[in-house]
Amino acid sequence: MPTSAASSSHPDETAYDRHRLRQWLAGDARADGVSRRRLLALLAATGAAGALPLSAPAHAAGDTIVKPLPPEKFVRRGTNAETRWEALRGTGHHTPNDLFFVRNHTATPALRAHDWRLRLWGSGLRGGPAEDRAIEFGYDDLRRLPSATRTAFVECAGNGRSGYTTQQGETVGGTAWTQGAIGVARWRGVRLSTVLHRAGLSPYAVDVQPRGLDAEYVSGGENLGRVRRPLPLSKALHDVLLAYEMNGEPLPPDHGHPVRVLVPSWVGIASVKWVGDIEVSRQPLFSPWNTAFYRLFGPAHPEGGSAPLTRQTLKSAFELASGATFPAGRSQVLRGRSWSGAGAVARVDVSTDGGASWRPARLDERPRPDTWTRWSVDWRPRTRGAAQLLARATDTAGRTQPDVSVFNTEGYLFDAVVRHEVTVV
Ligand SMILES: Nc1nc2c(c(=O)[nH]1)N[C@H]1C(S)=C(S)[C@@H](COP(=O)(O)O)O[C@H]1N2
Ligand SMILES: [Mo]
């Protein structure tokens, strides 16, 4: 399998990275806003502190995310934080920034908008020999370009992964998310197409590969470099944003400050945070994030894995804690949300008796693609004891959530109907 390792370790690139890094470190030192530990991690990321072993964890678990993670809102999972669904109750369509899940391969870097540059480079830009084709945009340059706003979810490909184990008895790799590795925000930024055209897009370009400025990712003792994943040009030109605002605020540090890529309807890994450069290529690009990770492996999938994951699957969740309790004989409104990467939600059916009987949920807002739809049902539990609540969505592409999700070794795209355990008291 070809890789882009040669082009991404281009000497100019490395020098550029180190140069930028020194500027941030100087800035942060003045502002006194960065821990020594984070500083060392940043240095390690570009090899400027060669003696620091990359395999050593650069951060304690509590140090990888900047924002507060109150336990009533989040469950910590390693370097990540999962949103609790019960905390979404009453929050409206858009997930407040302070409640949005965080998925960090390493740690949130300390970047400052006025020092930040975005570099576009590669054989897919017009003019000059390949190594000279590069153009930079500063933060203010982006803010001056026409803006676009989109409501879209960012959802980890592994969201719901623990269902493979708890409902299907299967062992899968990766973070054992329940259902809270998703959030919906109103993203504002510049269309990637606008920036690509300004950069001088070649008619021969086929792929673009955004790369984050967070530390290099070490997995199984191997340094995989900085988080990066290619996108076909067709998607890049269609609806992708370089987002600098999230729900009307400057992008928060944990969500990619100052600028992230936002790839609507696709697996979260496509939405690269803290983007620092974008390779534009006439050849298909590869990185560990579209070869080793984010493909489906397993007996039901092709030898060598499926095609790289693109769109998210179809899911539903209740705005309830696992094991929530309800008083018998009293009317309740059960609320939840369903979403699909393949279109809008068409209908949602709910069962409050473990799947024996079903009724349609009320859709409480107009279903739209790229985001969830809130719904509700009335419930008056009669019998005391354990009960299972189920919600099954159908989308406008004609897919309905199955009872069982097809196994894959990394536990991606769990789409089965979730059995939500509650107790009637
Ligand atoms: N640079 C960078 N971008 C990244 C990641 C990362 O670790 N580093 N994680 C990815 C993954 S796997 C997901 S699911 C989303 C999570 O976005 P959030 O943390 O804003 O919720 O960001 C993606 N972009
Ligand atoms: Mo993810």
mmCIF file of C-alpha atoms and ligand atoms in Angstrom, residues 103 155-158 268-269 294, ligand 2:
data_model
loop_
_atom_site.group_PDB
_atom_site.id
_atom_site.type_symbol
_atom_site.label_atom_id
_atom_site.label_comp_id
_atom_site.label_asym_id
_atom_site.label_seq_id
_atom_site.Cartn_x
_atom_site.Cartn_y
_atom_site.Cartn_z
ATOM 1 C CA ARG A 103 -12.164 12.673 21.205
ATOM 2 C CA GLU A 155 -19.881 11.614 15.739
ATOM 3 C CA CYS A 156 -17.089 9.157 16.385
ATOM 4 C CA ALA A 157 -17.150 6.089 14.114
ATOM 5 C CA GLY A 158 -16.928 4.036 17.305
ATOM 6 C CA GLY A 268 -15.765 12.060 13.106
ATOM 7 C CA ILE A 269 -12.152 11.294 12.212
ATOM 8 C CA TYR A 294 -11.586 3.322 10.049
HETATM 9 MO MO MO B 2 -13.637 9.260 16.350
#
